mmCIF file of N, CA and C in Angstrom:
data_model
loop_
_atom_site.group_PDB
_atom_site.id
_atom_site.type_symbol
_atom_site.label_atom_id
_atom_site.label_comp_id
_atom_site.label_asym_id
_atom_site.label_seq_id
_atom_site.Cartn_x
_atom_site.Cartn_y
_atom_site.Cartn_z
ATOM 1 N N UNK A 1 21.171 -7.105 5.200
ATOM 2 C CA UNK A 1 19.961 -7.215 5.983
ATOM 3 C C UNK A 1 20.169 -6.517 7.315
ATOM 4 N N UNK A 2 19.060 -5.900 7.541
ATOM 5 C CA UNK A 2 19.344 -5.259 9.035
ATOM 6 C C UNK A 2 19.182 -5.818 10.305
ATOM 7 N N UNK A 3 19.919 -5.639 10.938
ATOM 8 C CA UNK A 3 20.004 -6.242 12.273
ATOM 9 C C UNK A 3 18.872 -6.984 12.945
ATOM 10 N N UNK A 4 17.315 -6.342 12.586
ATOM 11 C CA UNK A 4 15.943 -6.543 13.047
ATOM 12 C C UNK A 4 15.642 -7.701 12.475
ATOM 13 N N UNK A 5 16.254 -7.762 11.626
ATOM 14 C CA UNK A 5 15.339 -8.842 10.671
ATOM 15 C C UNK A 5 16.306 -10.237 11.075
ATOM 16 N N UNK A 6 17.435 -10.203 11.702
ATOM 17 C CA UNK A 6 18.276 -11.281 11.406
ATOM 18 C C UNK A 6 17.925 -12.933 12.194
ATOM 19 N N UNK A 7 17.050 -12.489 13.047
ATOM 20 C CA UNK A 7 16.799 -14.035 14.154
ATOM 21 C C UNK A 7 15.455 -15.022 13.183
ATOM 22 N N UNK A 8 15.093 -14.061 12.278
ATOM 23 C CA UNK A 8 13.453 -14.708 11.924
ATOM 24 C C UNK A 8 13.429 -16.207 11.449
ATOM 25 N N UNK A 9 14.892 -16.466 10.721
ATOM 26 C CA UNK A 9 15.384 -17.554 9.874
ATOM 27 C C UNK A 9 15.899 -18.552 11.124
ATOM 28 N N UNK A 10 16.595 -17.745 11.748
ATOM 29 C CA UNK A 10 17.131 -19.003 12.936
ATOM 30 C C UNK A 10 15.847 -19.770 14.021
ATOM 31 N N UNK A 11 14.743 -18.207 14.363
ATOM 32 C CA UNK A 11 13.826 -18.774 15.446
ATOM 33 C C UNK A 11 13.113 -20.013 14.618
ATOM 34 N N UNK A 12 12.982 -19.768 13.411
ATOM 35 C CA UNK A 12 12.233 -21.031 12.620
ATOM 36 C C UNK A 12 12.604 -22.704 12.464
ATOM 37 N N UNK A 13 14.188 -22.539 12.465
ATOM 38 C CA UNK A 13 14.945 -23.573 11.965
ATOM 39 C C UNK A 13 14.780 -23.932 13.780
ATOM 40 N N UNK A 14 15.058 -23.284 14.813
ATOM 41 C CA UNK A 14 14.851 -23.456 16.702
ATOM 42 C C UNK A 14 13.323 -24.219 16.575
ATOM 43 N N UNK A 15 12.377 -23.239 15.783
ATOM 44 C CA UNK A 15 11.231 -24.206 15.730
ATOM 45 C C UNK A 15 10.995 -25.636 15.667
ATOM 46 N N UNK A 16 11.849 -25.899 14.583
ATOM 47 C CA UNK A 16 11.473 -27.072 13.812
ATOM 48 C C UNK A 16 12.750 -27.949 14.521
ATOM 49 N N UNK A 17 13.068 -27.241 15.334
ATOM 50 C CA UNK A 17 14.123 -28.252 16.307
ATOM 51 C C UNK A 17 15.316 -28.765 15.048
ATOM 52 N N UNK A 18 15.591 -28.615 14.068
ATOM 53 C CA UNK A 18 16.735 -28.758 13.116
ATOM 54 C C UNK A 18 17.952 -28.184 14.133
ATOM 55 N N UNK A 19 18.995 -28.662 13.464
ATOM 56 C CA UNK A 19 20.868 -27.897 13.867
ATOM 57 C C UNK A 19 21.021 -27.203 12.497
ATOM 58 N N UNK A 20 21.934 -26.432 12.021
ATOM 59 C CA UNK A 20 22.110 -25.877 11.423
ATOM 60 C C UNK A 20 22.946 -26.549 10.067
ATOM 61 N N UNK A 21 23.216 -27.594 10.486
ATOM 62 C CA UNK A 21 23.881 -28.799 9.802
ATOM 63 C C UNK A 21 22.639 -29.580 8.883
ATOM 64 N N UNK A 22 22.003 -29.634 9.521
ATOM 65 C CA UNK A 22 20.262 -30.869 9.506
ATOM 66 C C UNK A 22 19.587 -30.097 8.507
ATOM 67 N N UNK A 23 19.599 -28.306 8.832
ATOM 68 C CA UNK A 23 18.761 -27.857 8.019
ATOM 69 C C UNK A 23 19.256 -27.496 6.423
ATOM 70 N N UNK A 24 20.567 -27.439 6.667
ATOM 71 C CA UNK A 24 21.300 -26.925 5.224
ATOM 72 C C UNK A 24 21.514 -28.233 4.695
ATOM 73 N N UNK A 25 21.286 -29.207 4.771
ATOM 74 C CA UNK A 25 21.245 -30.220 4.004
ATOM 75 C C UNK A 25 19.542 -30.590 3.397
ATOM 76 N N UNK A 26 19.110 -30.263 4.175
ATOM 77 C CA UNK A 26 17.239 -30.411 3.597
ATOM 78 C C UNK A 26 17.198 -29.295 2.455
ATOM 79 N N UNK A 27 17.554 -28.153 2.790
ATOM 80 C CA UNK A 27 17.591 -27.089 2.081
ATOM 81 C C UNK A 27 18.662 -26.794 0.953
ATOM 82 N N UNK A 28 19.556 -28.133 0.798
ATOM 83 C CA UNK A 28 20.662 -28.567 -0.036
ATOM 84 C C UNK A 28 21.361 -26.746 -0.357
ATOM 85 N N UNK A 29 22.407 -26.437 0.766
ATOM 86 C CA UNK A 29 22.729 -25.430 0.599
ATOM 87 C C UNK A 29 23.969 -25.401 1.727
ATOM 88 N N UNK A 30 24.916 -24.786 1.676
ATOM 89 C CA UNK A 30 26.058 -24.739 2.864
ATOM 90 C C UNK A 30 25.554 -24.288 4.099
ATOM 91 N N UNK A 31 26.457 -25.097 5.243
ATOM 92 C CA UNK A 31 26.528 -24.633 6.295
ATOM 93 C C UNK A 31 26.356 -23.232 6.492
ATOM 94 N N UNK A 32 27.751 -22.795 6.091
ATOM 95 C CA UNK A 32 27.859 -21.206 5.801
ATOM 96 C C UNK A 32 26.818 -20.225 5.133
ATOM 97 N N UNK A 33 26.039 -20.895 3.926
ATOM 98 C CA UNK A 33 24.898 -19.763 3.540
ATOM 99 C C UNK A 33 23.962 -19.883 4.673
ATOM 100 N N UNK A 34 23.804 -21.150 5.277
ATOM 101 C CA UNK A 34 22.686 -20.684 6.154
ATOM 102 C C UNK A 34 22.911 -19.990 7.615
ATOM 103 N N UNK A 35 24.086 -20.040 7.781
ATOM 104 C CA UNK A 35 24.353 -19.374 8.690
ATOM 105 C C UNK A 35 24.259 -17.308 8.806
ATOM 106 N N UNK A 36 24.974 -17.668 7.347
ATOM 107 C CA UNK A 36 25.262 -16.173 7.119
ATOM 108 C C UNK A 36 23.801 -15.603 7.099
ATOM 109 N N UNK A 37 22.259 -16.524 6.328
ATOM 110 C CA UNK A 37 21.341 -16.025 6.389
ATOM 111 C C UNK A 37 20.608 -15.865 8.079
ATOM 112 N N UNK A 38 21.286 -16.483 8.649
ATOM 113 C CA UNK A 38 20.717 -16.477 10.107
ATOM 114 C C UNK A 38 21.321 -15.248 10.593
ATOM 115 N N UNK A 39 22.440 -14.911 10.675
ATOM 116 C CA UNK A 39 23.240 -14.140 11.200
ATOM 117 C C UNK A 39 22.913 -12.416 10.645
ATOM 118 N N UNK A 40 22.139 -12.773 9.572
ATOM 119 C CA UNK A 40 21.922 -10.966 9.117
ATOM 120 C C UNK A 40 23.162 -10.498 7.686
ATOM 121 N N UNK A 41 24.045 -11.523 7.594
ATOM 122 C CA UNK A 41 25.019 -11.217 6.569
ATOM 123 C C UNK A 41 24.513 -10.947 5.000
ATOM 124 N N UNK A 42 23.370 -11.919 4.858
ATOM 125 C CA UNK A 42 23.063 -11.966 3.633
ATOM 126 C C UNK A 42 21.424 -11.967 3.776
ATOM 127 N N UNK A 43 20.655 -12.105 2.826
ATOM 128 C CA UNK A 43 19.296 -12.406 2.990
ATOM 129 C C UNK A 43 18.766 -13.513 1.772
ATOM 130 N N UNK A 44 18.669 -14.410 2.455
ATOM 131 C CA UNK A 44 18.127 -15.450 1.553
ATOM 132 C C UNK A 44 17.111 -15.107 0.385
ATOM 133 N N UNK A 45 17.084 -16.000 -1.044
ATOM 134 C CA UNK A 45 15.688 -15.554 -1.837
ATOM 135 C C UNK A 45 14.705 -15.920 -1.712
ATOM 136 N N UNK A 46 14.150 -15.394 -2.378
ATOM 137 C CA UNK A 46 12.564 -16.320 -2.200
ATOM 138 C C UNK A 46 12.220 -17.687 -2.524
ATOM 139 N N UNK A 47 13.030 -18.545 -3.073
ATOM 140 C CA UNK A 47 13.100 -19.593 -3.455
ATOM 141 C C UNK A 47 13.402 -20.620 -2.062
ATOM 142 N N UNK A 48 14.882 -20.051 -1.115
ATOM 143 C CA UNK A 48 15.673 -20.768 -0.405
ATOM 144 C C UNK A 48 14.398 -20.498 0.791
ATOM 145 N N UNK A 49 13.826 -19.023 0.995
ATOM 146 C CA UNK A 49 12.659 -18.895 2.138
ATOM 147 C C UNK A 49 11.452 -20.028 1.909
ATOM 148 N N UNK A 50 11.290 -19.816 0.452
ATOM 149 C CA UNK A 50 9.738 -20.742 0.367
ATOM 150 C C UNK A 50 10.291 -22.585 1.017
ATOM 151 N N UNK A 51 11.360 -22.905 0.878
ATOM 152 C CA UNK A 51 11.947 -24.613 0.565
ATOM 153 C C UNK A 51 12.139 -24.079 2.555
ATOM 154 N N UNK A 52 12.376 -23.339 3.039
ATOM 155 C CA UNK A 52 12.490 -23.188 4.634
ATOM 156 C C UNK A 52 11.138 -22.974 5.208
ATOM 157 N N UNK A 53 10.277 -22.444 4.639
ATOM 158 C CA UNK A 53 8.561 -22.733 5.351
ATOM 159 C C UNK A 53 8.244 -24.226 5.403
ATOM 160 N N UNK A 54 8.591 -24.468 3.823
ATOM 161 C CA UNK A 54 7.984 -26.401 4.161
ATOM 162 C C UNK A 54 8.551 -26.896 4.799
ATOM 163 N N UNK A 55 10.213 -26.737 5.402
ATOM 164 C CA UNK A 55 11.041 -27.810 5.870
ATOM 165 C C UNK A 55 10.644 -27.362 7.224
ATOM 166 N N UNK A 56 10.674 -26.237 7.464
ATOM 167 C CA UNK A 56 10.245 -25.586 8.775
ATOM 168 C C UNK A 56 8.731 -25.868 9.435
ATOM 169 N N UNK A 57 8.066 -26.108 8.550
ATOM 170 C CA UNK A 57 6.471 -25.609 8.876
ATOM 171 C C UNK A 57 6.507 -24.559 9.538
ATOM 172 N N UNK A 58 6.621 -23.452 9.065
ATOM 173 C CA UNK A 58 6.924 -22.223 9.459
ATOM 174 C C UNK A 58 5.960 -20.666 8.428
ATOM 175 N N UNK A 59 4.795 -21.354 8.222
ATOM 176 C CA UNK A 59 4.358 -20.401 6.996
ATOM 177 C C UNK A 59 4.705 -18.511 7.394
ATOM 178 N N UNK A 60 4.459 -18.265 8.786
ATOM 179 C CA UNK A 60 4.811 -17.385 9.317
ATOM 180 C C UNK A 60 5.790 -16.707 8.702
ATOM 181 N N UNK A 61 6.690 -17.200 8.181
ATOM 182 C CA UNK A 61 8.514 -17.147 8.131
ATOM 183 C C UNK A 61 8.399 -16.017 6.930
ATOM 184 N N UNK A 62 7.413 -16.791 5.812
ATOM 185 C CA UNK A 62 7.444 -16.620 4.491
ATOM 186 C C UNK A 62 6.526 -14.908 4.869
ATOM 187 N N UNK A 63 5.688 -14.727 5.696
ATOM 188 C CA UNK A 63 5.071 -13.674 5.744
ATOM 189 C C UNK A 63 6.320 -12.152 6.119
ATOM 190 N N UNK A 64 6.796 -13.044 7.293
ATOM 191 C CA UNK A 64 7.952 -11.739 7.655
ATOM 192 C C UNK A 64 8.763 -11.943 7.258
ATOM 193 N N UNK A 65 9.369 -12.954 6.137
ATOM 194 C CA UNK A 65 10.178 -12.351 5.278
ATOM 195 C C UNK A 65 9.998 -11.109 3.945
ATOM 196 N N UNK A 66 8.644 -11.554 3.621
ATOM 197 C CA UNK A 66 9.080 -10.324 2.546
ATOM 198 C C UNK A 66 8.272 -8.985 3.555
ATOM 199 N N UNK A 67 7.745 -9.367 4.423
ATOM 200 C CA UNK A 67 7.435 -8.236 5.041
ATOM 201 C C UNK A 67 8.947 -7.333 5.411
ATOM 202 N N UNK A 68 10.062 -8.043 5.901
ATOM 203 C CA UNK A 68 11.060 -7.440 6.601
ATOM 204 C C UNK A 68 12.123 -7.497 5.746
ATOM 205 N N UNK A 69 12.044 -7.869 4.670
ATOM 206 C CA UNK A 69 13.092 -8.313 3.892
ATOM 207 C C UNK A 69 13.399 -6.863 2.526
ATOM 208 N N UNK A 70 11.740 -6.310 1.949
ATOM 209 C CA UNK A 70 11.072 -5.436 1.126
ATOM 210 C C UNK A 70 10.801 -4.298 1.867
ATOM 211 N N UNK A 71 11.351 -2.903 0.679
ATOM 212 C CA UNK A 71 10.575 -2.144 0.821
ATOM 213 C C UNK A 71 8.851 -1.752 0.881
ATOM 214 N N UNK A 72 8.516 -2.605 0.337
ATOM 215 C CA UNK A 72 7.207 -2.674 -0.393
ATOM 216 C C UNK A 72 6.444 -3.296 0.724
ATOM 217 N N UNK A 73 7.038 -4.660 1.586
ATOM 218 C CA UNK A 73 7.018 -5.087 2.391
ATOM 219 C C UNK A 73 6.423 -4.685 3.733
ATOM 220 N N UNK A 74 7.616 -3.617 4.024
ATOM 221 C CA UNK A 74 7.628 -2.581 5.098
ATOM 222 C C UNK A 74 6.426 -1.854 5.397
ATOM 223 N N UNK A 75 6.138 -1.239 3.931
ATOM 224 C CA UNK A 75 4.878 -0.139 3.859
ATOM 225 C C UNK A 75 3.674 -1.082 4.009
ATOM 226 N N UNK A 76 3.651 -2.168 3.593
ATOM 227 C CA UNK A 76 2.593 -2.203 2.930
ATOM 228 C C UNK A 76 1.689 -3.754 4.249
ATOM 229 N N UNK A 77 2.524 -4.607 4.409
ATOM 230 C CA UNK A 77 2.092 -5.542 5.646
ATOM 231 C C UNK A 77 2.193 -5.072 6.898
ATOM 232 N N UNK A 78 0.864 -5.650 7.275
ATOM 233 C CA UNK A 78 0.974 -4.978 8.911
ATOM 234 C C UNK A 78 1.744 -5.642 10.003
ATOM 235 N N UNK A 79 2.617 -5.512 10.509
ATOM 236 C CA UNK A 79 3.448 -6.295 11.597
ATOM 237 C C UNK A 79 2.586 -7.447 12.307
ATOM 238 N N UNK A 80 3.165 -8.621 12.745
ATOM 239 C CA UNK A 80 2.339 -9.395 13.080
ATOM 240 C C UNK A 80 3.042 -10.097 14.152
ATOM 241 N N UNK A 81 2.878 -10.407 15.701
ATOM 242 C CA UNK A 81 3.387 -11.495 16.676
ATOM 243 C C UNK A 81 3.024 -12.564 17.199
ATOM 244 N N UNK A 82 3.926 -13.449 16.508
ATOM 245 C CA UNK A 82 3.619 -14.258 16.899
ATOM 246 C C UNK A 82 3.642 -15.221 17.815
ATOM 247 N N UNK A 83 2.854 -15.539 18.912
ATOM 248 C CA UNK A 83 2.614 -15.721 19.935
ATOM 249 C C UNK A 83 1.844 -17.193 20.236
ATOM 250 N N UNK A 84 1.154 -17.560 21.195
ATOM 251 C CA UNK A 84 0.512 -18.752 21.508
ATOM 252 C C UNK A 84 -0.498 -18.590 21.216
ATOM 253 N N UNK A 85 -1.797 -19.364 21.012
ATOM 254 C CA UNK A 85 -3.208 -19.293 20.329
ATOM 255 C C UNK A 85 -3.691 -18.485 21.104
ATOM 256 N N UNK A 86 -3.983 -18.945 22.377
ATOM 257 C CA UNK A 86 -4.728 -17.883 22.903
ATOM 258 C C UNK A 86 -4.437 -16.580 23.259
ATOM 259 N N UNK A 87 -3.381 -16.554 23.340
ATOM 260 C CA UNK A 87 -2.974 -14.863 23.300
ATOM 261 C C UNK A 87 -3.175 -14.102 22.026
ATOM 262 N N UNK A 88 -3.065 -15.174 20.304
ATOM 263 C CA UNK A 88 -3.365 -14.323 19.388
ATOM 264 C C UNK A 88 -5.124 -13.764 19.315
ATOM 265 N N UNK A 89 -5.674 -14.921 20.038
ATOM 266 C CA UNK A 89 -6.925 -14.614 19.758
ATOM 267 C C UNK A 89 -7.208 -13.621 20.449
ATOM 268 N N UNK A 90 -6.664 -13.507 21.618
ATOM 269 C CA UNK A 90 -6.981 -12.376 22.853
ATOM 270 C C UNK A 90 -7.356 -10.985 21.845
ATOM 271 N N UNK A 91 -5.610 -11.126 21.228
ATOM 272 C CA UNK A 91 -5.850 -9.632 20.732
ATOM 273 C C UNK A 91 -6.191 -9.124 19.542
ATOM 274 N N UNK A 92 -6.949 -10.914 18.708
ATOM 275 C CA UNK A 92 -7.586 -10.362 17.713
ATOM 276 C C UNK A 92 -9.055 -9.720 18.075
ATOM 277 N N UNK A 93 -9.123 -10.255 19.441
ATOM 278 C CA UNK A 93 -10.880 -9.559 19.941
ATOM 279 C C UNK A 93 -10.570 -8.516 20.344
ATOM 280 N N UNK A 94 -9.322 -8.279 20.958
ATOM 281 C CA UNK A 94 -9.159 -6.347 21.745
ATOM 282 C C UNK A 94 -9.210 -5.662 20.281
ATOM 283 N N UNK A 95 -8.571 -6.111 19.334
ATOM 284 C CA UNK A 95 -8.461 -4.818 18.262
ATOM 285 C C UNK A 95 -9.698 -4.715 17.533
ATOM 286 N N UNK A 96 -10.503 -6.392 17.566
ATOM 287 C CA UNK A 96 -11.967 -6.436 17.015
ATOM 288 C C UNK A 96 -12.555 -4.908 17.438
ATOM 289 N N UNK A 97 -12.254 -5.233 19.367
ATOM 290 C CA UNK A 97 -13.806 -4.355 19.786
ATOM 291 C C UNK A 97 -13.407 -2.465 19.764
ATOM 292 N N UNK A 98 -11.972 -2.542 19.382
ATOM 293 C CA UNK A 98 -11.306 -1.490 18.876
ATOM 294 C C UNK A 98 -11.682 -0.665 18.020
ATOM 295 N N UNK A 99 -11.665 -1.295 16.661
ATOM 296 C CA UNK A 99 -12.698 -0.960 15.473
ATOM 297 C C UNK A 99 -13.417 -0.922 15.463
ATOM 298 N N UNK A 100 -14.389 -1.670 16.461
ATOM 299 C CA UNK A 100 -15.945 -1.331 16.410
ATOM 300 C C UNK A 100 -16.503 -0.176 17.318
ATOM 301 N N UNK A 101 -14.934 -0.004 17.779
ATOM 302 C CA UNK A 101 -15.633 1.607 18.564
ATOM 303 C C UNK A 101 -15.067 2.835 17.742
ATOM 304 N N UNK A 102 -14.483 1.946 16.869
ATOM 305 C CA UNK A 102 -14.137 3.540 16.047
ATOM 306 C C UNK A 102 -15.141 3.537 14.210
ATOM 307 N N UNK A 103 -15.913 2.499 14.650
ATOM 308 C CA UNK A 103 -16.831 3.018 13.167
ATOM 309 C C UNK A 103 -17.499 3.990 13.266
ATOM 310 N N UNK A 104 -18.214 4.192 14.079
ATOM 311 C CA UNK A 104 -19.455 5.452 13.567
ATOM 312 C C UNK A 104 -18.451 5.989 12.777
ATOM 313 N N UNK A 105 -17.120 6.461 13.355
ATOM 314 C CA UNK A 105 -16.448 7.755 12.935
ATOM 315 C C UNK A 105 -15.971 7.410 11.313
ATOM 316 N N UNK A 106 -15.267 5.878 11.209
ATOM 317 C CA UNK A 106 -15.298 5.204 9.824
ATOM 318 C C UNK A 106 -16.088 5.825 8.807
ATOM 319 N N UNK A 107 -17.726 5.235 9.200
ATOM 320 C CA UNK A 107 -18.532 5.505 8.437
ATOM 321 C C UNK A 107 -19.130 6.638 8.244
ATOM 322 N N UNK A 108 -18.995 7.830 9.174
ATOM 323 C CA UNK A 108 -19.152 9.293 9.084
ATOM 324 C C UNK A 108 -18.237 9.710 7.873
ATOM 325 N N UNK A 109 -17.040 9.458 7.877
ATOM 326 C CA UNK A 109 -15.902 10.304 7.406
ATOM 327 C C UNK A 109 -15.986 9.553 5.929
ATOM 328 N N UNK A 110 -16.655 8.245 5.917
ATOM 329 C CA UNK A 110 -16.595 7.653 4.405
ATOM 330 C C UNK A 110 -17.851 7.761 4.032
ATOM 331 N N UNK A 111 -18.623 8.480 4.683
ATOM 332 C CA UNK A 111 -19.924 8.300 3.592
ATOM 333 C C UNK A 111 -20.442 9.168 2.632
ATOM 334 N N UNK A 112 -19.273 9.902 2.564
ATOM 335 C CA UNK A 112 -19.340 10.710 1.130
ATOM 336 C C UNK A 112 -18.277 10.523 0.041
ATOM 337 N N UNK A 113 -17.702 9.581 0.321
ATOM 338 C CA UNK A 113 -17.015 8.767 -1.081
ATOM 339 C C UNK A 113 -15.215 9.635 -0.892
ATOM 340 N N UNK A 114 -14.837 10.176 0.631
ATOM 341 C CA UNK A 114 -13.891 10.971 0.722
ATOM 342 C C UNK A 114 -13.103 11.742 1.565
ATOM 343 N N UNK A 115 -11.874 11.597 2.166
ATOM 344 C CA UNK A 115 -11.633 11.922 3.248
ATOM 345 C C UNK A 115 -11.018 13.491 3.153
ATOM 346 N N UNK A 116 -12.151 14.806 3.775
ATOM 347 C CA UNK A 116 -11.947 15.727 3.729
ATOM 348 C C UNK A 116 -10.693 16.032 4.601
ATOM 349 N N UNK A 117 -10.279 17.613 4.118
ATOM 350 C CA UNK A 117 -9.168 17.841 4.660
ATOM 351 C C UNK A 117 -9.399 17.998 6.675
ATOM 352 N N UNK A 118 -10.137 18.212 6.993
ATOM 353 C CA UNK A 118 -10.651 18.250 8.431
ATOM 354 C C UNK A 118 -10.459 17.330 8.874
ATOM 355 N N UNK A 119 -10.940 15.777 8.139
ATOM 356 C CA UNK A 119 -11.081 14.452 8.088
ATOM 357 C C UNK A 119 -10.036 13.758 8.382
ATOM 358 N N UNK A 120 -8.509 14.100 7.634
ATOM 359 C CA UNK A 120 -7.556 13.586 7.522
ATOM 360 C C UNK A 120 -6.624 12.480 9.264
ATOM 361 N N UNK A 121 -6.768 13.488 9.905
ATOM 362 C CA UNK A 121 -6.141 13.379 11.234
ATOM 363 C C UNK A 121 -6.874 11.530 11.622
ATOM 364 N N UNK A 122 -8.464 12.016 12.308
ATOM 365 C CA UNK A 122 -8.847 11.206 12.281
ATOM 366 C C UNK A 122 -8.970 9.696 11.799
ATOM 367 N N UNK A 123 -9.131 9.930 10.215
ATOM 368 C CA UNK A 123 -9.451 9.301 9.379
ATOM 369 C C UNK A 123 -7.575 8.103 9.221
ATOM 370 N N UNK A 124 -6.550 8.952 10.169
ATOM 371 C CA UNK A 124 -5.361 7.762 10.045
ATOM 372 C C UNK A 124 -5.260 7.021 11.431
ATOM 373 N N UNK A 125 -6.603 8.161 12.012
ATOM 374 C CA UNK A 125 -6.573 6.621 13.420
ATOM 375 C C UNK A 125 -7.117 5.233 13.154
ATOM 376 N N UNK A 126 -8.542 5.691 12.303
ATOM 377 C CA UNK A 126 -9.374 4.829 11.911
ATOM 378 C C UNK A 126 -8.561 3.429 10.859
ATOM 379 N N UNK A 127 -7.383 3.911 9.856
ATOM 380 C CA UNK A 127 -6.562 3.507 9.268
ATOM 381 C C UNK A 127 -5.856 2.314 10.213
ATOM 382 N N UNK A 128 -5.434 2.936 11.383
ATOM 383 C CA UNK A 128 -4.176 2.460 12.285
ATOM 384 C C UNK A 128 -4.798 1.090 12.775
ATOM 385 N N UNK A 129 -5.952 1.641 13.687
ATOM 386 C CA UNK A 129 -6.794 0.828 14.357
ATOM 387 C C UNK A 129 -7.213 -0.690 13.061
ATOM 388 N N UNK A 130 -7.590 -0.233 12.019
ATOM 389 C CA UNK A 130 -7.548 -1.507 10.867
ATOM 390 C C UNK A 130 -6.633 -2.351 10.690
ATOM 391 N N UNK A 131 -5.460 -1.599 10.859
ATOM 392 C CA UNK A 131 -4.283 -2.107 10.289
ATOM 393 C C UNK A 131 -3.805 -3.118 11.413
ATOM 394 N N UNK A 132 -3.922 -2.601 12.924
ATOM 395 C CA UNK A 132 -3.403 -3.403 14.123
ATOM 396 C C UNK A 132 -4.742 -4.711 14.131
ATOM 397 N N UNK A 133 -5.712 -3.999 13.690
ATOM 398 C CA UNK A 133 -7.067 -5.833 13.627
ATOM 399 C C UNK A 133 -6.317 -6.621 12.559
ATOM 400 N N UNK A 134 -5.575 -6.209 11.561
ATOM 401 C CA UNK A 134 -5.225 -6.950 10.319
ATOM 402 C C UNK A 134 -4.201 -7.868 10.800
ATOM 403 N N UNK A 135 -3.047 -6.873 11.811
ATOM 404 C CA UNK A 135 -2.564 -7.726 12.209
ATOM 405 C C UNK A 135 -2.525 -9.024 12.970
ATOM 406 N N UNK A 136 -3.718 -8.653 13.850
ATOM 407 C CA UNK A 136 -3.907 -9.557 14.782
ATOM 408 C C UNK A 136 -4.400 -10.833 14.421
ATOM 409 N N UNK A 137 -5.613 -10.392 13.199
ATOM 410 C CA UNK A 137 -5.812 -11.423 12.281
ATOM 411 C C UNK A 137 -5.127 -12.912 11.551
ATOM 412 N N UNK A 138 -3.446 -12.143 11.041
ATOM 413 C CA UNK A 138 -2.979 -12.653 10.513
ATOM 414 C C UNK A 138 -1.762 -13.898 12.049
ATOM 415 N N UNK A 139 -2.151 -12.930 12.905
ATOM 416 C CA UNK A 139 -1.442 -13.651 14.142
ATOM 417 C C UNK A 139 -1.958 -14.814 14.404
ATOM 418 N N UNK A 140 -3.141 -14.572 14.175
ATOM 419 C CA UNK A 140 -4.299 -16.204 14.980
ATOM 420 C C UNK A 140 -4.029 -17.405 13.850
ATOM 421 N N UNK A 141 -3.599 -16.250 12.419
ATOM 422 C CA UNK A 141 -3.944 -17.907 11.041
ATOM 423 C C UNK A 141 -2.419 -18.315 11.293
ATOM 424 N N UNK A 142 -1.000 -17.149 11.589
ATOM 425 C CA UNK A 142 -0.238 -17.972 11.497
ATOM 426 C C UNK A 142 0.212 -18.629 12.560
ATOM 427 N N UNK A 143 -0.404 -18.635 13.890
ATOM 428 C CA UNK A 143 -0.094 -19.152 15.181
ATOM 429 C C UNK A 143 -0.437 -20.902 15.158
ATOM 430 N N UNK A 144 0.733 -21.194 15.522
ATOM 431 C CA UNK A 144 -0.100 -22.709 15.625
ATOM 432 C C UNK A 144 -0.631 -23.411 16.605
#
C-alpha cells in the first residue's frame, strides 16, 4: 500500500476513540495485522474494512478504501474530504453554483448527442467541474 493511503485505517479507529488493542479484538484479528494495516505494510480486505466501518462507524472508511486501495478505484471515484458539516456543505454549494455556471456550455456541447473534436478541451472542464460537485456531494452524506 502506498504511503497516501496508510493513516485512513488509523484516523478511523482515532475516530471511534478505540486503542489498537480494543480494536483488534472487535475485529477478532492481531495486534500486529492491524497495525501493519495502519502503518501502510499490508492492506486489509474487504471483509476486515467492511467489520471496521461498523465497529468504527466510519462508512467514509469503506468509500476511501476501495477508492485508494483500487485501480479501478483511483480512476473511477471522485476524491472526497472529509471535514465538519458545515464546511462540507459550504463546498457542496461552491461546486453547486460552479456547474451551474458551466451548463449553457454542458448543454451546448451535448446537444447533439456528442463531443466534437473542437469540443473536447472544454467538454473535460465541464467533466472536472461534475466530478469536484460529486465529490462534495459525497462529503456532506459521509460527514457526520
Amino acid at each position: 500500500m502506498h504511503e497516501r493511503y496508510r493513516s485512513i485505517y488509523q484516523l478511523a479507529r482515532n475516530n471511534a476513540r478505540l486503542t489498537q488493542e480494543q480494536a483488534a479484538e472487535l475485529l477478532h484479528i492481531s495486534v500486529r495485522s492491524l497495525a501493519d494495516y495502519e502503518s501502510g505494510a499490508t492492506t486489509p480486505n474487504g471483509d476486515i474494512v467492511n467489520d471496521m466501518v461498523d465497529i468504527y462507524d466510519a462508512n467514509w472508511l469503506g468509500y476511501e478504501h476501495l477508492r485508494q486501495s483500487s485501480k479501478v478505484g483511483q480512476r473511477c471515484l471522485p476524491a472526497i474530504n472529509i471535514t465538519d458539516l458545515a464546511q462540507s456543505v459550504l463546498s457542496l454549494q461552491k461546486e453547486s453554483i460552479d456547474v451551474e455556471n458551466i451548463k449553457p456550455c454542458m448543454i451546448k456541447i451535448a446537444s447533439n448527442g456528442r463531443v466534437d473534436d473542437h469540443e473536447v478541451e472544454r467538454w473535460e472542464e465541464v467533466t472536472k467541474e461534475i466530478l469536484e460537485m460529486a465529490g462534495a456531494a459525497l462529503s456532506v452524506v459521509y460527514t457526520r
